Amino acid sequence: DTLNKIAVIKVSPPVPLFEIESKTGCAPFEINLKNKSKFAQYYEWNFGDGAVSNQINPIYTYQYPGKYSIKLQAIGIGGIAYSIIDSVIVTEGPKNKIDWNNQSILLEGERCIVSSESQNTVRYEWNFGDGTISNQKRPEHKYLSKGKYTISLKSWTDKNCFDSVKIAEV
């Protein structure tokens, strides 16, 4: 006397889900992906620029401006499922380009003129190293005391992308 019983086990297919902290940023733009998938054992990420990863929660850096689609392939006992996020937008940052008279030695009271030829820049912050700061695109400055001073420029785009450069020591 034996009793045979057939048991049916239902295996759920993977449910791919993920979150991204920010969908827009300035190149180089680092993203942190939070995998919220269910019923998956393996993951394959495609970042939309040719790069891939099989990490659970990858961190990835986009080097160039553009619009990229991120795809997650979740693989589990119940099969394979796909998920796509709309897009990540990477904007171009400013590229500081400076024009100045290239003088490394100035006399006290002599005029120093610097100019930003940067592209995509909407805001400037020049620092002349003596406590003087200017927000002009082409400021003029006079050093009133002897010393060694470092001139630097910070600039921002309309998307708040940032660049900074040390120009010279005078």
PDB file of C-alpha atoms in Angstrom:
ATOM      1  CA  ASP A   1       0.000   0.000   0.000  1.00  0.00           C
ATOM      2  CA  THR A   2       1.713   3.129  -1.200  1.00  0.00           C
ATOM      3  CA  LEU A   3       0.325   6.500  -1.852  1.00  0.00           C
ATOM      4  CA  ASN A   4       1.868   8.660  -4.505  1.00  0.00           C
ATOM      5  CA  LYS A   5       1.330  12.357  -4.485  1.00  0.00           C
ATOM      6  CA  ILE A   6       2.653  14.771  -7.013  1.00  0.00           C
ATOM      7  CA  ALA A   7       3.662  18.149  -5.637  1.00  0.00           C
ATOM      8  CA  VAL A   8       3.654  21.176  -7.913  1.00  0.00           C
ATOM      9  CA  ILE A   9       6.140  23.883  -7.052  1.00  0.00           C
ATOM     10  CA  LYS A  10       5.575  27.261  -8.583  1.00  0.00           C
ATOM     11  CA  VAL A  11       8.781  29.175  -9.352  1.00  0.00           C
ATOM     12  CA  SER A  12       8.323  32.898  -9.690  1.00  0.00           C
ATOM     13  CA  PRO A  13      10.096  34.681 -12.522  1.00  0.00           C
ATOM     14  CA  PRO A  14      12.515  37.451 -11.583  1.00  0.00           C
ATOM     15  CA  VAL A  15      11.098  40.919 -11.035  1.00  0.00           C
ATOM     16  CA  PRO A  16      13.787  43.428 -12.018  1.00  0.00           C
ATOM     17  CA  LEU A  17      13.641  46.760 -10.241  1.00  0.00           C
ATOM     18  CA  PHE A  18      16.265  49.389  -9.558  1.00  0.00           C
ATOM     19  CA  GLU A  19      16.647  52.961  -8.407  1.00  0.00           C
ATOM     20  CA  ILE A  20      19.146  55.613  -9.318  1.00  0.00           C
ATOM     21  CA  GLU A  21      20.024  58.515  -7.033  1.00  0.00           C
ATOM     22  CA  SER A  22      20.216  61.138  -9.776  1.00  0.00           C
ATOM     23  CA  LYS A  23      19.377  60.990 -13.471  1.00  0.00           C
ATOM     24  CA  THR A  24      21.313  64.101 -14.536  1.00  0.00           C
ATOM     25  CA  GLY A  25      24.831  65.276 -13.860  1.00  0.00           C
ATOM     26  CA  CYS A  26      28.020  66.715 -15.262  1.00  0.00           C
ATOM     27  CA  ALA A  27      30.710  64.675 -16.992  1.00  0.00           C
ATOM     28  CA  PRO A  28      32.396  62.818 -15.443  1.00  0.00           C
ATOM     29  CA  PHE A  29      29.119  61.724 -13.817  1.00  0.00           C
ATOM     30  CA  GLU A  30      29.097  58.910 -11.259  1.00  0.00           C
ATOM     31  CA  ILE A  31      25.876  56.995 -10.712  1.00  0.00           C
ATOM     32  CA  ASN A  32      24.984  54.624  -7.878  1.00  0.00           C
ATOM     33  CA  LEU A  33      22.452  51.967  -8.828  1.00  0.00           C
ATOM     34  CA  LYS A  34      20.343  50.375  -6.095  1.00  0.00           C
ATOM     35  CA  ASN A  35      19.109  46.955  -7.157  1.00  0.00           C
ATOM     36  CA  LYS A  36      15.616  46.218  -5.785  1.00  0.00           C
ATOM     37  CA  SER A  37      14.995  43.084  -7.883  1.00  0.00           C
ATOM     38  CA  LYS A  38      13.138  40.041  -6.521  1.00  0.00           C
ATOM     39  CA  PHE A  39      13.608  36.342  -7.271  1.00  0.00           C
ATOM     40  CA  ALA A  40      16.855  36.890  -9.201  1.00  0.00           C
ATOM     41  CA  GLN A  41      20.225  35.222  -8.693  1.00  0.00           C
ATOM     42  CA  TYR A  42      22.343  36.956 -11.330  1.00  0.00           C
ATOM     43  CA  TYR A  43      22.330  40.409 -12.843  1.00  0.00           C
ATOM     44  CA  GLU A  44      23.582  41.864 -16.087  1.00  0.00           C
ATOM     45  CA  TRP A  45      23.683  45.646 -16.416  1.00  0.00           C
ATOM     46  CA  ASN A  46      24.136  47.535 -19.669  1.00  0.00           C
ATOM     47  CA  PHE A  47      24.963  51.224 -19.186  1.00  0.00           C
ATOM     48  CA  GLY A  48      24.104  52.311 -22.721  1.00  0.00           C
ATOM     49  CA  ASP A  49      27.637  53.298 -23.722  1.00  0.00           C
ATOM     50  CA  GLY A  50      29.062  49.820 -24.321  1.00  0.00           C
ATOM     51  CA  ALA A  51      29.996  49.135 -20.690  1.00  0.00           C
ATOM     52  CA  VAL A  52      28.430  46.249 -18.754  1.00  0.00           C
ATOM     53  CA  SER A  53      28.548  44.870 -15.211  1.00  0.00           C
ATOM     54  CA  ASN A  54      27.252  41.863 -13.273  1.00  0.00           C
ATOM     55  CA  GLN A  55      27.539  43.455  -9.839  1.00  0.00           C
ATOM     56  CA  ILE A  56      24.423  43.593  -7.699  1.00  0.00           C
ATOM     57  CA  ASN A  57      24.638  47.349  -6.974  1.00  0.00           C
ATOM     58  CA  PRO A  58      27.124  48.830  -9.425  1.00  0.00           C
ATOM     59  CA  ILE A  59      28.696  52.269  -9.298  1.00  0.00           C
ATOM     60  CA  TYR A  60      29.481  53.589 -12.762  1.00  0.00           C
ATOM     61  CA  THR A  61      31.023  56.773 -14.157  1.00  0.00           C
ATOM     62  CA  TYR A  62      29.991  58.285 -17.486  1.00  0.00           C
ATOM     63  CA  GLN A  63      32.965  60.139 -18.960  1.00  0.00           C
ATOM     64  CA  TYR A  64      31.231  61.902 -21.853  1.00  0.00           C
ATOM     65  CA  PRO A  65      28.110  64.017 -22.291  1.00  0.00           C
ATOM     66  CA  GLY A  66      25.068  62.297 -23.763  1.00  0.00           C
ATOM     67  CA  LYS A  67      21.794  60.551 -23.057  1.00  0.00           C
ATOM     68  CA  TYR A  68      22.167  56.915 -21.972  1.00  0.00           C
ATOM     69  CA  SER A  69      19.616  54.142 -21.345  1.00  0.00           C
ATOM     70  CA  ILE A  70      20.379  51.708 -18.534  1.00  0.00           C
ATOM     71  CA  LYS A  71      19.132  48.134 -18.872  1.00  0.00           C
ATOM     72  CA  LEU A  72      19.043  45.518 -16.123  1.00  0.00           C
ATOM     73  CA  GLN A  73      18.675  41.858 -17.024  1.00  0.00           C
ATOM     74  CA  ALA A  74      17.617  39.806 -13.979  1.00  0.00           C
ATOM     75  CA  ILE A  75      18.191  36.057 -14.188  1.00  0.00           C
ATOM     76  CA  GLY A  76      16.663  33.557 -11.800  1.00  0.00           C
ATOM     77  CA  ILE A  77      15.314  30.011 -11.555  1.00  0.00           C
ATOM     78  CA  GLY A  78      12.008  31.203 -13.012  1.00  0.00           C
ATOM     79  CA  GLY A  79      13.589  32.696 -16.133  1.00  0.00           C
ATOM     80  CA  ILE A  80      14.903  36.011 -17.381  1.00  0.00           C
ATOM     81  CA  ALA A  81      13.265  39.421 -17.132  1.00  0.00           C
ATOM     82  CA  TYR A  82      14.293  42.870 -18.379  1.00  0.00           C
ATOM     83  CA  SER A  83      13.864  46.378 -17.071  1.00  0.00           C
ATOM     84  CA  ILE A  84      14.845  49.692 -18.647  1.00  0.00           C
ATOM     85  CA  ILE A  85      15.113  53.099 -17.045  1.00  0.00           C
ATOM     86  CA  ASP A  86      14.186  56.033 -19.282  1.00  0.00           C
ATOM     87  CA  SER A  87      17.593  57.653 -19.408  1.00  0.00           C
ATOM     88  CA  VAL A  88      20.512  59.256 -17.692  1.00  0.00           C
ATOM     89  CA  ILE A  89      21.537  62.653 -19.034  1.00  0.00           C
ATOM     90  CA  VAL A  90      25.187  63.653 -18.755  1.00  0.00           C
ATOM     91  CA  THR A  91      25.931  67.302 -19.508  1.00  0.00           C
ATOM     92  CA  GLU A  92      29.212  68.841 -20.520  1.00  0.00           C
ATOM     93  CA  GLY A  93      31.118  70.775 -17.891  1.00  0.00           C
ATOM     94  CA  PRO A  94      33.021  73.975 -18.514  1.00  0.00           C
ATOM     95  CA  LYS A  95      36.483  73.692 -19.988  1.00  0.00           C
ATOM     96  CA  ASN A  96      38.474  76.525 -18.502  1.00  0.00           C
ATOM     97  CA  LYS A  97      40.524  78.366 -21.075  1.00  0.00           C
ATOM     98  CA  ILE A  98      42.419  81.392 -19.863  1.00  0.00           C
ATOM     99  CA  ASP A  99      43.899  84.391 -21.599  1.00  0.00           C
ATOM    100  CA  TRP A 100      46.330  86.549 -19.672  1.00  0.00           C
ATOM    101  CA  ASN A 101      49.528  88.490 -20.239  1.00  0.00           C
ATOM    102  CA  ASN A 102      51.708  85.632 -18.849  1.00  0.00           C
ATOM    103  CA  GLN A 103      53.698  87.847 -16.550  1.00  0.00           C
ATOM    104  CA  SER A 104      55.060  85.975 -13.562  1.00  0.00           C
ATOM    105  CA  ILE A 105      56.753  89.059 -12.102  1.00  0.00           C
ATOM    106  CA  LEU A 106      54.744  92.211 -11.509  1.00  0.00           C
ATOM    107  CA  LEU A 107      55.677  95.495  -9.906  1.00  0.00           C
ATOM    108  CA  GLU A 108      53.634  96.739  -6.951  1.00  0.00           C
ATOM    109  CA  GLY A 109      50.579  98.528  -8.326  1.00  0.00           C
ATOM    110  CA  GLU A 110      51.071  97.137 -11.850  1.00  0.00           C
ATOM    111  CA  ARG A 111      47.857  96.050 -13.533  1.00  0.00           C
ATOM    112  CA  CYS A 112      47.290  92.321 -14.110  1.00  0.00           C
ATOM    113  CA  ILE A 113      44.582  91.456 -16.653  1.00  0.00           C
ATOM    114  CA  VAL A 114      43.101  87.961 -16.942  1.00  0.00           C
ATOM    115  CA  SER A 115      40.274  86.778 -19.152  1.00  0.00           C
ATOM    116  CA  SER A 116      38.172  83.621 -19.335  1.00  0.00           C
ATOM    117  CA  GLU A 117      37.678  82.214 -22.811  1.00  0.00           C
ATOM    118  CA  SER A 118      35.820  79.232 -21.336  1.00  0.00           C
ATOM    119  CA  GLN A 119      32.934  77.674 -23.241  1.00  0.00           C
ATOM    120  CA  ASN A 120      29.492  77.007 -21.693  1.00  0.00           C
ATOM    121  CA  THR A 121      30.363  79.178 -18.683  1.00  0.00           C
ATOM    122  CA  VAL A 122      27.808  81.434 -17.006  1.00  0.00           C
ATOM    123  CA  ARG A 123      29.491  82.164 -13.658  1.00  0.00           C
ATOM    124  CA  TYR A 124      33.103  82.945 -12.746  1.00  0.00           C
ATOM    125  CA  GLU A 125      35.088  83.237  -9.541  1.00  0.00           C
ATOM    126  CA  TRP A 126      38.623  84.537  -9.890  1.00  0.00           C
ATOM    127  CA  ASN A 127      40.859  84.370  -6.831  1.00  0.00           C
ATOM    128  CA  PHE A 128      43.997  86.500  -6.957  1.00  0.00           C
ATOM    129  CA  GLY A 129      45.584  84.963  -3.842  1.00  0.00           C
ATOM    130  CA  ASP A 130      45.648  88.181  -1.837  1.00  0.00           C
ATOM    131  CA  GLY A 131      42.073  88.025  -0.564  1.00  0.00           C
ATOM    132  CA  THR A 132      40.635  89.616  -3.706  1.00  0.00           C
ATOM    133  CA  ILE A 133      37.912  87.774  -5.606  1.00  0.00           C
ATOM    134  CA  SER A 134      36.183  88.828  -8.833  1.00  0.00           C
ATOM    135  CA  ASN A 135      33.098  87.467 -10.609  1.00  0.00           C
ATOM    136  CA  GLN A 136      33.827  89.241 -13.892  1.00  0.00           C
ATOM    137  CA  LYS A 137      34.732  87.440 -17.086  1.00  0.00           C
ATOM    138  CA  ARG A 138      37.730  89.747 -17.682  1.00  0.00           C
ATOM    139  CA  PRO A 139      38.864  91.289 -14.398  1.00  0.00           C
ATOM    140  CA  GLU A 140      41.808  93.603 -13.815  1.00  0.00           C
ATOM    141  CA  HIS A 141      43.771  93.472 -10.585  1.00  0.00           C
ATOM    142  CA  LYS A 142      46.625  95.345  -8.905  1.00  0.00           C
ATOM    143  CA  TYR A 143      48.771  93.796  -6.190  1.00  0.00           C
ATOM    144  CA  LEU A 144      49.499  96.425  -3.544  1.00  0.00           C
ATOM    145  CA  SER A 145      52.049  94.468  -1.517  1.00  0.00           C
ATOM    146  CA  LYS A 146      55.119  92.420  -2.347  1.00  0.00           C
ATOM    147  CA  GLY A 147      54.573  88.667  -2.158  1.00  0.00           C
ATOM    148  CA  LYS A 148      53.940  85.466  -4.000  1.00  0.00           C
ATOM    149  CA  TYR A 149      50.320  85.058  -5.111  1.00  0.00           C
ATOM    150  CA  THR A 150      48.414  82.260  -6.859  1.00  0.00           C
ATOM    151  CA  ILE A 151      45.752  83.188  -9.422  1.00  0.00           C
ATOM    152  CA  SER A 152      42.953  80.626  -9.868  1.00  0.00           C
ATOM    153  CA  LEU A 153      39.593  80.421 -11.609  1.00  0.00           C
ATOM    154  CA  LYS A 154      36.437  78.503 -10.769  1.00  0.00           C
ATOM    155  CA  SER A 155      33.645  78.427 -13.344  1.00  0.00           C
ATOM    156  CA  TRP A 156      30.130  76.993 -13.633  1.00  0.00           C
ATOM    157  CA  THR A 157      27.720  76.188 -16.470  1.00  0.00           C
ATOM    158  CA  ASP A 158      23.979  76.864 -16.441  1.00  0.00           C
ATOM    159  CA  LYS A 159      23.540  73.217 -15.302  1.00  0.00           C
ATOM    160  CA  ASN A 160      25.844  73.966 -12.316  1.00  0.00           C
ATOM    161  CA  CYS A 161      28.725  71.906 -13.738  1.00  0.00           C
ATOM    162  CA  PHE A 162      32.009  73.038 -12.210  1.00  0.00           C
ATOM    163  CA  ASP A 163      35.650  73.349 -13.198  1.00  0.00           C
ATOM    164  CA  SER A 164      38.626  74.944 -11.497  1.00  0.00           C
ATOM    165  CA  VAL A 165      42.140  75.717 -12.593  1.00  0.00           C
ATOM    166  CA  LYS A 166      45.243  77.220 -11.020  1.00  0.00           C
ATOM    167  CA  ILE A 167      46.525  79.720 -13.540  1.00  0.00           C
ATOM    168  CA  ALA A 168      49.825  81.023 -12.265  1.00  0.00           C
ATOM    169  CA  GLU A 169      51.957  82.166  -9.408  1.00  0.00           C
ATOM    170  CA  VAL A 170      52.967  85.796  -9.590  1.00  0.00           C
TER     171      VAL A 170
END
